[in-house]
XYZ file of C-alpha atoms in Angstrom:
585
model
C 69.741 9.256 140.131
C 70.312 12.334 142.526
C 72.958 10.229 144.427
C 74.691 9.599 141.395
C 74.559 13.028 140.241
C 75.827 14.527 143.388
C 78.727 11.559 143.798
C 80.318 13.951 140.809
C 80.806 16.934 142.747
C 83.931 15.291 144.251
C 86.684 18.247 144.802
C 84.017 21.249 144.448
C 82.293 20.485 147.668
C 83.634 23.299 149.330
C 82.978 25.926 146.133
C 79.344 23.908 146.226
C 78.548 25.113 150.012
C 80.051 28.112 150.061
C 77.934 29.347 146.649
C 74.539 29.451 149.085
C 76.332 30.973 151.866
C 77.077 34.014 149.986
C 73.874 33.973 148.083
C 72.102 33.935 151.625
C 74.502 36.586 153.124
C 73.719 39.072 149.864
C 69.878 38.077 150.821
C 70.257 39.614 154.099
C 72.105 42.611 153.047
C 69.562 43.237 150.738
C 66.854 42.470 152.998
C 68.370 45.144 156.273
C 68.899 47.997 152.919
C 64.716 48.852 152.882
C 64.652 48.860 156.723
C 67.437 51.415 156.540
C 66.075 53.429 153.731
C 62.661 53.648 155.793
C 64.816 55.133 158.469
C 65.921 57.613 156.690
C 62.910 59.105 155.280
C 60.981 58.581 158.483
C 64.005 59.918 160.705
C 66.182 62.568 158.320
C 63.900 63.548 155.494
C 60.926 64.343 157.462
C 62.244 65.955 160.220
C 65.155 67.517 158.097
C 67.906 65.782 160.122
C 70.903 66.292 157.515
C 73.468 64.229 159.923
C 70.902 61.202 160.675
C 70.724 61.268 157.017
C 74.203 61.071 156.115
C 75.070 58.304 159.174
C 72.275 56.541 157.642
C 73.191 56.659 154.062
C 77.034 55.716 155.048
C 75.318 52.708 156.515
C 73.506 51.785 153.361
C 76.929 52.216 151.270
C 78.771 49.836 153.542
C 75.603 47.201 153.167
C 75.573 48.029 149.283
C 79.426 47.124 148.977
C 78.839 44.002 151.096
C 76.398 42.768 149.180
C 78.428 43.491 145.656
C 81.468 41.297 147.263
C 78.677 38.950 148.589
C 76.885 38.647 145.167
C 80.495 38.290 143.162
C 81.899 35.439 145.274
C 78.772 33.753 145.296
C 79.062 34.390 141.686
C 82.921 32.972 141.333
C 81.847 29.720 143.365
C 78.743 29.286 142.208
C 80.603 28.724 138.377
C 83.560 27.095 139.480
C 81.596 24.280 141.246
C 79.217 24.091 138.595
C 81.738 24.053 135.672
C 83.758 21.315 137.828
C 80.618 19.289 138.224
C 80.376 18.883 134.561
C 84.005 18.527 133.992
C 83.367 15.407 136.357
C 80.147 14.661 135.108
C 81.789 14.546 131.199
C 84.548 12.245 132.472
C 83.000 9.874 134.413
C 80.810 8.822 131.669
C 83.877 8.875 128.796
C 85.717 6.514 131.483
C 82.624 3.771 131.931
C 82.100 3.866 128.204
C 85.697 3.210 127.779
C 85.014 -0.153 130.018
C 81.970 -1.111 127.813
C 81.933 -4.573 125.822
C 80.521 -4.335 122.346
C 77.051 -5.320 124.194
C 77.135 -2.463 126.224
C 77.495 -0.453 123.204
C 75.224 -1.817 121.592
C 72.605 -0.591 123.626
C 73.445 2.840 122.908
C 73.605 5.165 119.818
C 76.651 6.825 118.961
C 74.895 10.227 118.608
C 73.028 9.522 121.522
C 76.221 9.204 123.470
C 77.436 12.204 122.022
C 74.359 14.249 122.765
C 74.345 13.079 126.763
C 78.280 13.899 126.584
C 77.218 18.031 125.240
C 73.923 18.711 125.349
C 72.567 17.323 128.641
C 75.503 17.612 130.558
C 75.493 21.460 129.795
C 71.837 21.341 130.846
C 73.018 19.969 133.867
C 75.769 22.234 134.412
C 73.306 25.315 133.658
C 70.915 23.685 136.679
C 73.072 23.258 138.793
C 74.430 26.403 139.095
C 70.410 27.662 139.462
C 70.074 25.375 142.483
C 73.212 26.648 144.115
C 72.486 29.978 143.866
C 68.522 31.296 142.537
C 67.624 28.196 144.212
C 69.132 29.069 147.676
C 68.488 32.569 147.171
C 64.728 33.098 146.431
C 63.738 31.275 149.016
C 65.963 33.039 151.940
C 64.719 36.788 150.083
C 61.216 35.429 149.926
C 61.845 34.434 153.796
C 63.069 37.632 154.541
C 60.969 39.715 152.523
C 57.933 38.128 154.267
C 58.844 38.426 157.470
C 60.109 41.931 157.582
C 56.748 42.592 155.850
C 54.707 41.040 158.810
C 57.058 42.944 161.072
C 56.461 45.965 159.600
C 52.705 45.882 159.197
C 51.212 42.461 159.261
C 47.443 43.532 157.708
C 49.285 45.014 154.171
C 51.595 41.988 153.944
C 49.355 39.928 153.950
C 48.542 41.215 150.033
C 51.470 39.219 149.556
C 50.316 36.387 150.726
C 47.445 36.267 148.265
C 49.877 36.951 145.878
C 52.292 34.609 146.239
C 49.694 31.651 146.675
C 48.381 32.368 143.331
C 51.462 33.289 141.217
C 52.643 30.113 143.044
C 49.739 27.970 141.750
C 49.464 29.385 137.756
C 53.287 28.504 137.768
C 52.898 25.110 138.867
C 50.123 24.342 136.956
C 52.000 26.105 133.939
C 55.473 24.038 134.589
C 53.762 20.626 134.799
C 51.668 21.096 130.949
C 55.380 22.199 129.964
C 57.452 19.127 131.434
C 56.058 16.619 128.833
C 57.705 18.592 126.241
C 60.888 19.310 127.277
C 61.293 15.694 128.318
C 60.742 15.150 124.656
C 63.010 17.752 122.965
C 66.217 15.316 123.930
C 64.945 12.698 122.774
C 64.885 15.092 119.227
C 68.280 15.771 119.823
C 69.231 12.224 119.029
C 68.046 12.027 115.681
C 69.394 15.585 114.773
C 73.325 14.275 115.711
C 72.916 11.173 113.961
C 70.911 13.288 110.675
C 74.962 15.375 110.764
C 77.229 12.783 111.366
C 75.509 9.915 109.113
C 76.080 13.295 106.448
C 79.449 14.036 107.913
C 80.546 10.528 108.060
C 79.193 9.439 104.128
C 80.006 12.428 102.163
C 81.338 11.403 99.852
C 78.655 8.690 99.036
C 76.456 11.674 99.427
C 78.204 13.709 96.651
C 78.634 10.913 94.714
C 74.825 10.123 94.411
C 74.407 13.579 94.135
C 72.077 13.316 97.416
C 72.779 17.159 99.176
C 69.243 18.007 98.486
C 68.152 14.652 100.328
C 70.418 14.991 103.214
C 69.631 18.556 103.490
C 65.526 17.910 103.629
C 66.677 15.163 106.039
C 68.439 17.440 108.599
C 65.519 20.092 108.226
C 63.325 17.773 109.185
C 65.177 16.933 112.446
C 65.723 20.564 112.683
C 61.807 21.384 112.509
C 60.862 18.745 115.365
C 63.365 20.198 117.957
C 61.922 23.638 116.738
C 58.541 22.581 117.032
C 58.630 21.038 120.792
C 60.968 23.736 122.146
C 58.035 26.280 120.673
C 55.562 24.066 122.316
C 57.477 24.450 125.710
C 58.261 28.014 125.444
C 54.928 29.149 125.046
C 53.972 27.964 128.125
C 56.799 29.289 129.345
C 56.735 32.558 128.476
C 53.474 33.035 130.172
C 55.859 33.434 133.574
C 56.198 37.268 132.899
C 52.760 38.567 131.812
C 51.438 36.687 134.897
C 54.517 38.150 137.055
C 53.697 42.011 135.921
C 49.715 41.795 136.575
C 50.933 39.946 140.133
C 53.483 42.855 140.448
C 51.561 46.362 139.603
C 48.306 44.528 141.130
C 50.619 44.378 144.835
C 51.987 47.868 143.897
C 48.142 49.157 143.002
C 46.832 47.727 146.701
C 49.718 48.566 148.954
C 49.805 51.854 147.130
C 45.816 52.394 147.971
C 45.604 50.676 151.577
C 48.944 52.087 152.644
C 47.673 56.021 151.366
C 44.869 55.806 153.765
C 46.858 53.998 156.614
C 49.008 56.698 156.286
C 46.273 59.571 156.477
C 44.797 57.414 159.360
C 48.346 57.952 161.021
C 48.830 53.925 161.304
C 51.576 53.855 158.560
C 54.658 56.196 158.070
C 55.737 57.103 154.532
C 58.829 55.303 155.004
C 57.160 52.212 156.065
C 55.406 52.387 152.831
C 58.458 52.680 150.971
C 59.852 49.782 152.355
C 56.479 47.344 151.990
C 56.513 48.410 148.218
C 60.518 46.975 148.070
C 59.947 44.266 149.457
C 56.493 43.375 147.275
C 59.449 43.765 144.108
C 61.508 40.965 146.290
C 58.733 38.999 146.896
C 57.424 38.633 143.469
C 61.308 38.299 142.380
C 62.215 35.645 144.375
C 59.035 33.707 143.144
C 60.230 34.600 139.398
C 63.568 33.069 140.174
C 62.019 30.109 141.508
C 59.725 29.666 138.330
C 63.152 29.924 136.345
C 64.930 27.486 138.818
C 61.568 25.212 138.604
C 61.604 25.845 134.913
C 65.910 24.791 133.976
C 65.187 21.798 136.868
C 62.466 20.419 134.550
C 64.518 20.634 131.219
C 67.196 19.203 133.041
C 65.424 15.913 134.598
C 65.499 14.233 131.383
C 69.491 14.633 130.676
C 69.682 14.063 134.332
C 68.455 10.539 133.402
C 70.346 10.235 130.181
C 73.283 10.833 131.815
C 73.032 8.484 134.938
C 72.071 5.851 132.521
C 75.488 6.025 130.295
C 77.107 6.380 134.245
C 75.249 3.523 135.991
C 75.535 1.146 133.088
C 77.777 -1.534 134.059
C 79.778 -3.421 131.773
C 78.694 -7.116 130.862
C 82.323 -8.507 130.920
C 84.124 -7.683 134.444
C 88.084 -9.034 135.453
C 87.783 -12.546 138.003
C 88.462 -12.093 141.770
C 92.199 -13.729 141.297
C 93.112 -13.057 137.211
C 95.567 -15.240 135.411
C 98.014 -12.324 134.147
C 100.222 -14.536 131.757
C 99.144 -16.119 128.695
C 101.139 -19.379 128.024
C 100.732 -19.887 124.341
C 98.665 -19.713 121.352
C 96.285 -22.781 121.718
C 92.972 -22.188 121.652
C 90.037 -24.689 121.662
C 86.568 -24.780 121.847
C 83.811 -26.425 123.952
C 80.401 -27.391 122.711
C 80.542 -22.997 122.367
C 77.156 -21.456 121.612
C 76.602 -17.994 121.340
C 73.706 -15.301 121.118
C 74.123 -11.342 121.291
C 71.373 -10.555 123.392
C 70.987 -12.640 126.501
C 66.608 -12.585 125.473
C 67.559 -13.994 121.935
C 66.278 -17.190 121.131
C 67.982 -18.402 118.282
C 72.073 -18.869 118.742
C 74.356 -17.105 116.023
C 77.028 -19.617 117.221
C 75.910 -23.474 117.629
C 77.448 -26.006 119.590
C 81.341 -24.937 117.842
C 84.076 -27.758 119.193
C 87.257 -26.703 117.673
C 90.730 -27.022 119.057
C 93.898 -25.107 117.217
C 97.781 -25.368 117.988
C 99.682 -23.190 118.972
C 101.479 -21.433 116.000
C 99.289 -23.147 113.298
C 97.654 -20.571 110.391
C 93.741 -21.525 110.297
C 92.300 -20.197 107.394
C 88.216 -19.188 107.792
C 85.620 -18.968 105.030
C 82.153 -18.868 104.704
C 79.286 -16.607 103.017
C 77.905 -13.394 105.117
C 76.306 -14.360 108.009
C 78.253 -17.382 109.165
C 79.072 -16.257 112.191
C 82.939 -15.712 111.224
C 83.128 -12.576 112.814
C 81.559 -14.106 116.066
C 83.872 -17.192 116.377
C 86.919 -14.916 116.654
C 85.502 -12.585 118.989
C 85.049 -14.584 121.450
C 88.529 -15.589 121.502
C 89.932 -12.278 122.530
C 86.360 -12.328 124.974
C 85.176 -9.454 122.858
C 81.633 -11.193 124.144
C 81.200 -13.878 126.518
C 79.811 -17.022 125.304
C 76.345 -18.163 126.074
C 77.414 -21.893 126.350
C 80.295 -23.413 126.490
C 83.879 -22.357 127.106
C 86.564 -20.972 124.597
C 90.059 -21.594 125.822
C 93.811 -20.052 125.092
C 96.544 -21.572 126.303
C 94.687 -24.065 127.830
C 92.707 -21.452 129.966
C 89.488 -20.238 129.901
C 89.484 -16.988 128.621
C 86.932 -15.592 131.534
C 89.766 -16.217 133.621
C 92.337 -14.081 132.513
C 92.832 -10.322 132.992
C 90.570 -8.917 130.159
C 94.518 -6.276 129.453
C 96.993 -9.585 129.504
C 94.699 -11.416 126.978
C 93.620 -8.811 124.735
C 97.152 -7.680 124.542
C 97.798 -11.636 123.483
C 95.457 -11.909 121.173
C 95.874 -8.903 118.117
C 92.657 -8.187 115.747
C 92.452 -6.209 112.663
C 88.799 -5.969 112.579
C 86.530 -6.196 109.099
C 86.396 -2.151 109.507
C 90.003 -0.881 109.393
C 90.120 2.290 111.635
C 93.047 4.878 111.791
C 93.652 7.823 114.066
C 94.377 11.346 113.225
C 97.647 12.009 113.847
C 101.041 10.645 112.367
C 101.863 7.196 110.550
C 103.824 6.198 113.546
C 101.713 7.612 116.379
C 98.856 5.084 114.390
C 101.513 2.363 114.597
C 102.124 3.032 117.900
C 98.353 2.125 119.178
C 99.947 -1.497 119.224
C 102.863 -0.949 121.219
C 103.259 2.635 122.646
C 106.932 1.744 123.385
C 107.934 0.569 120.115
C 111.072 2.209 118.210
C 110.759 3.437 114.619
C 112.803 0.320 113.647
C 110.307 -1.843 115.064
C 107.603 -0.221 113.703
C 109.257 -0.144 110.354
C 109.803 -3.868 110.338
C 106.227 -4.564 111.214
C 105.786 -2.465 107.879
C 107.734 -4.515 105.936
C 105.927 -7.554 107.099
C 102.946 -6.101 106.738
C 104.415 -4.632 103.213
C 103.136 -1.444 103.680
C 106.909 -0.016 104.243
C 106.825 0.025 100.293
C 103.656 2.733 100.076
C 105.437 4.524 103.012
C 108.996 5.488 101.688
C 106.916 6.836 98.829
C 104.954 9.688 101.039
C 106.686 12.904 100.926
C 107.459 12.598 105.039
C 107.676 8.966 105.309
C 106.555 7.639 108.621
C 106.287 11.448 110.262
C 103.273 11.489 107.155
C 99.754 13.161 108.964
C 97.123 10.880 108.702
C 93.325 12.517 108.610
C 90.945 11.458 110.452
C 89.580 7.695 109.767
C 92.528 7.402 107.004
C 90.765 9.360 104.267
C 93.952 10.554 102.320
C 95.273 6.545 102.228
C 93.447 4.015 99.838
C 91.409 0.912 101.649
C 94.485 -0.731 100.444
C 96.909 1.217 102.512
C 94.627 1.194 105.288
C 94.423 -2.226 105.782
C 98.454 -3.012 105.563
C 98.474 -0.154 108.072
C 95.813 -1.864 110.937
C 98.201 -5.277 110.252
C 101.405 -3.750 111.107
C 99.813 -2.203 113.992
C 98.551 -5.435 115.479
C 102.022 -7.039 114.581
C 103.500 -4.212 117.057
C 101.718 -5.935 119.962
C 104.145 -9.420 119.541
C 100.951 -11.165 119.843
C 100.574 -14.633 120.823
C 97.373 -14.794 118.484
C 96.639 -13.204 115.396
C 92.994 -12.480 113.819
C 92.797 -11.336 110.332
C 88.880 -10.119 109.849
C 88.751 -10.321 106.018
C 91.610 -7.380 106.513
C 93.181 -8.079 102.732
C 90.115 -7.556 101.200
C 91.484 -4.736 99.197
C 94.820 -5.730 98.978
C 95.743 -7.306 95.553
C 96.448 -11.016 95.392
C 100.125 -10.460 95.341
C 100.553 -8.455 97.955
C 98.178 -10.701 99.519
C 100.739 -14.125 99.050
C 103.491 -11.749 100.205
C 102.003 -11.183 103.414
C 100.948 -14.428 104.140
C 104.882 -15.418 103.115
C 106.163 -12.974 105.964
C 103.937 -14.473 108.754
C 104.900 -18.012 107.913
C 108.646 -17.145 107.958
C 108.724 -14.390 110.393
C 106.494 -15.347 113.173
C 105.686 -18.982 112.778
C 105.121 -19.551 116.513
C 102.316 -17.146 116.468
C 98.839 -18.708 116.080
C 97.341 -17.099 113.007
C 93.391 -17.127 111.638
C 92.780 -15.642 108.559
C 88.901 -14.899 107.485
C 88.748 -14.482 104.032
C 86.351 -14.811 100.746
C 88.930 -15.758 98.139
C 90.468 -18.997 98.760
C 93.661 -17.802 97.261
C 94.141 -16.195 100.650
C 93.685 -19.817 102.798
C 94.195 -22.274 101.051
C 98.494 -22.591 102.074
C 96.899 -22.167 105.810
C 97.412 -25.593 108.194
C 93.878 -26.068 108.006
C 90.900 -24.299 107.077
C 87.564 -24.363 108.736
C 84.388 -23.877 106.837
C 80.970 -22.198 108.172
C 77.737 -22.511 107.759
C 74.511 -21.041 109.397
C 76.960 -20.824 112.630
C 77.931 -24.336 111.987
C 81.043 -26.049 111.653
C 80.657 -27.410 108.294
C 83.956 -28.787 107.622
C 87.691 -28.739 109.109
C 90.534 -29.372 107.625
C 94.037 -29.231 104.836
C 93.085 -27.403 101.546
C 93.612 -31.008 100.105
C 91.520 -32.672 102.665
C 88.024 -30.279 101.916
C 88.585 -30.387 98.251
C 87.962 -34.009 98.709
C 85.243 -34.298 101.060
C 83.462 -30.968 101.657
C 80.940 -29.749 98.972
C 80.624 -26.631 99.985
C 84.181 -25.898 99.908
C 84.172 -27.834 96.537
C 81.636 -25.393 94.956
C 83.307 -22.158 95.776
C 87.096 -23.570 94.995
C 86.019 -24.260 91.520
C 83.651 -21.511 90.924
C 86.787 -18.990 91.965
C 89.596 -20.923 89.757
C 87.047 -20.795 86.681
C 85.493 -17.145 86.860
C 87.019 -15.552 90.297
C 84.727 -13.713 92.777
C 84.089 -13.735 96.382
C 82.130 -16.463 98.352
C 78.730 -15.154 98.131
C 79.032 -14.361 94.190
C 79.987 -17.738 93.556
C 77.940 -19.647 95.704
C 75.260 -17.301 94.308
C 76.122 -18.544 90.706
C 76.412 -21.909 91.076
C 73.114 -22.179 92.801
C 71.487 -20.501 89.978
């Protein structure tokens, strides 16, 4: 984990060593000022030695400024390195999880992923700038303070010794009863991201239910349970500065008492005294900062492993040695193919599939909810490997090509249509970042959304918000089509993506393909058979099961499955489920 961390520092190595040089350098600045003070009072004040005193006090201006410049630029580097380490830290995940299959993902939450990308990596940030410089600097002032302590009179520092081996044992012992909870708070965190953007997300299901009062208990409740183990925490916690004052004014009390009669015993000089008592202040100081350094380290630990996880996490589906970087054409077969999500499952969504397509042929795909539709066609832009098996384009298996050449190959507009905030044509544009506005326009018209678009008071320059709330499901769906069509795929995949797209519009699309881009395999999941049934061939699933395959003419004949929705949709209409639904009741 630490190695991982610390690979992140990258270009702020030099800001990250010279942070502790400083800090040490203001340590020992700070460290010569009592000796010089004790000087003074023992040399100039006492005897009434105006010059000593003034060549002494010039001195302690000079070490004063030094340690200001020392303190600032260990200051100035001690945020720029920790600020860049975050930077790095923040970008390093986005870029894995950017490499992630949908397996990968899987594994993670989305709010979770957005809490290690804010929340812990500012924790992290915050801690690392206490190890560069409280962490490098109470140490070296305890050090110092110690030792210039002994020097000075070795029988009243060793107060401070007792001292610090008891402040330094209620501080451990109160820093390991508070780890437990701050490990726990993140985990907290979690559930109070996903509480706001499930709300943020659904609102308007949420107004339309009339729910506010729901959501709102909801996110109070999340609220409360971060409250409750941060208070839990903290009040350990704050037990570091009632302990720290009795440690302090007991130190003061007996250096104040021993050193009086030292000094009446003519053993001790008043400035010696002087200086002990600054240095007791350092002492206990540096052992503060250390409880604070101690205390950030410990919230920090568990982002620290929330955030190598999302780092370290390598993704399931990786490039071949030697790629093959062109995709010949749009045949794509199957081979005895089965399929689970998780490699521990036991049962197979996808069962023994043998399937083989032509190149340019429109395969139309039905079947009720949880088929497996969805999972056939991923697999053929290797969206997920198979578990068995081999799927093939072009003759080749899909492992083997450049994950880039083939998903560029192979377009899919997905069952959930998503759209970017920005402009119609920077949304277009996802598909082929070079295309002109004529050849996004004519993707449009294929697509027929060009009709909707000439209507919008800016045309293709209209702003779409974010996740295409101010276009119907409609509009959205002709939208994620022409997009795909931008790519000049070799493959298309139509995820039940004119769901919401009326019937005619629905037969005009399909028109366009067949005329426009007939060389272009297409497969086209749908419920309403309206949609498939001019397709080459239509294949029909079951239970992750091949059911049947083959013309509209040819399952009407033989397939009773296909029989039973067919004639269940031309009597009453519906969707696949409904009607199946029906007839079996």
């Amino acid at each position: 984990m630490i190695k991982t961390l610390l690979s992140q520092v990258k270009e702020f190595k030099k800001a990250s060593f010279l942070t502790p040089v400083f800090m040490i350098l203001e340590v020992v600045v700070e460290t010569m000022i009592p000796v010089a003070m004790a000087l003074m009072i023992d040399n100039g004040v006492e005897k009434g030695n105006m010059s000593y005193i003034y060549r002494v006090g010039a001195v302690m201006a000079v070490l004063d400024i030094a340690g200001l410049i020392a303190g600032f630029l260990g200051g100035k580097y001690g945020a720029l390195a920790s600020s860049g380490f975050a930077r790095n830290l923040r970008k390093a995940m986005y870029t894995n999880i950017q490499t992630f299959s949908f397996s990968n993902i899987d594994k993670f939450s989305t709010a979770g992923l957005i809490t290690r990308l804010t929340t812990d990596v500012t924790n992290l940030q915050n801690a690392y700038q206490m190890i560069l410089r409280m962490c490098t600097r109470a140490p070296a002032s305890l050090i110092c303070a110690m030792t210039m302590a002994f020097l000075i009179n070795a029988r009243l520092a060793s107060v401070y010794l007792i001292a610090v081996i008891f402040l330094g044992f209620a501080l451990v012992m109160i820093l390991r009863r508070a780890t437990k909870y701050f490990q726990e708070v993140f985990k907290k965190y979690d559930d109070l991201n996903a509480s706001v953007q499930e709300n943020i997300s659904g609102i308007r299901v949420v107004k339309a239910y009339v729910r506010e009062d729901y959501e709102t208990s909801k996110f109070q409740k999340a609220c409360n349970k971060v409250y409750e183990m941060f208070v839990r925490a903290e009040k350990l916690v704050v037990m570091n500065m009632p302990l720290m004052q009795f440690t302090v004014y007991a130190c003061i009390l007996c250096i104040s008492w021993l050193g009086a009669k030292m000094i009446v015993g003519s053993s001790l000089t008043t400035g010696e005294l002087m200086s002990l008592l600054t240095y007791c202040m350092n002492i206990l100081m540096s052992l503060m900062m250390l409880s604070m350094v101690f205390v950030m380290v410990t919230m920090s630990m568990a982002s620290a492993e929330r955030v190598t996880e999302v780092i370290n996490e390598k993704a399931d589906l990786s490039n071949p040695a030697q790629p093959v970087v062109e995709v010949p054409d749009g045949r794509i077969d199957f081979d005895h193919v089965s399929f689970r999500y998780k490699k521990e499952g036991k049962e197979n969504v996808l069962k023994d599939i043998n399937l083989s397509i032509h190149a340019g042929e429109t395969i139309g795909i039905i079947g009720g909810t949880g088929s497996a539709k969805s999972s056939l066609v991923n697999l053929i832009s290797r969206l997920y490997d198979v578990s068995e098996g081999s799927v093939k384009v072009g003759g080749i298996d899909v492992r083997n090509y450049d994950m880039e050449v083939l998903r560029n190959q192979v377009a899919v507009v997905l069952q959930k249509n998503v759209l970017f905030s920005g402009t119609i044509l920077e949304n277009l544009r996802w598909g082929n970042k070079e295309a002109t506005e004529e050849e996004c326009e004519r993707a449009c018209q294929l697509a027929c959304a060009d009709e909707f678009i000439q209507r919008m008071p800016d045309g293709y320059h209209t702003y779409i918000e974010q996740g295409g709330t101010n276009v119907s499901g409609g509009q959205k769906q002709r939208l994620c089509i022409a997009r795909a069509l931008l790519k000049k795929p070799k493959i298309l995949i139509l995820d039940d993506s004119t769901s919401a797209v009326d019937t005619a519009t629905d037969a005009k699309i399909r028109k366009a393909f067949a005329e426009e881009i007939p060389d272009t395999t297409k497969l086209i999941i749908a419920q309403r058979i309206s949609s498939i049934q001019s397709a080459d061939r239509i294949i029909v699933m079951e239970d992750g099961r091949i059911n049947g395959f083959g013309t509209h003419e040819e399952l009407l004949e033989n397939n009773p499955i296909y029989q039973e929705v067919y004639h269940s949709q031309t009597k009453a209409g519906g969707d696949f489920d409904e009607n199946r639904g029906g007839e079996q009741a």
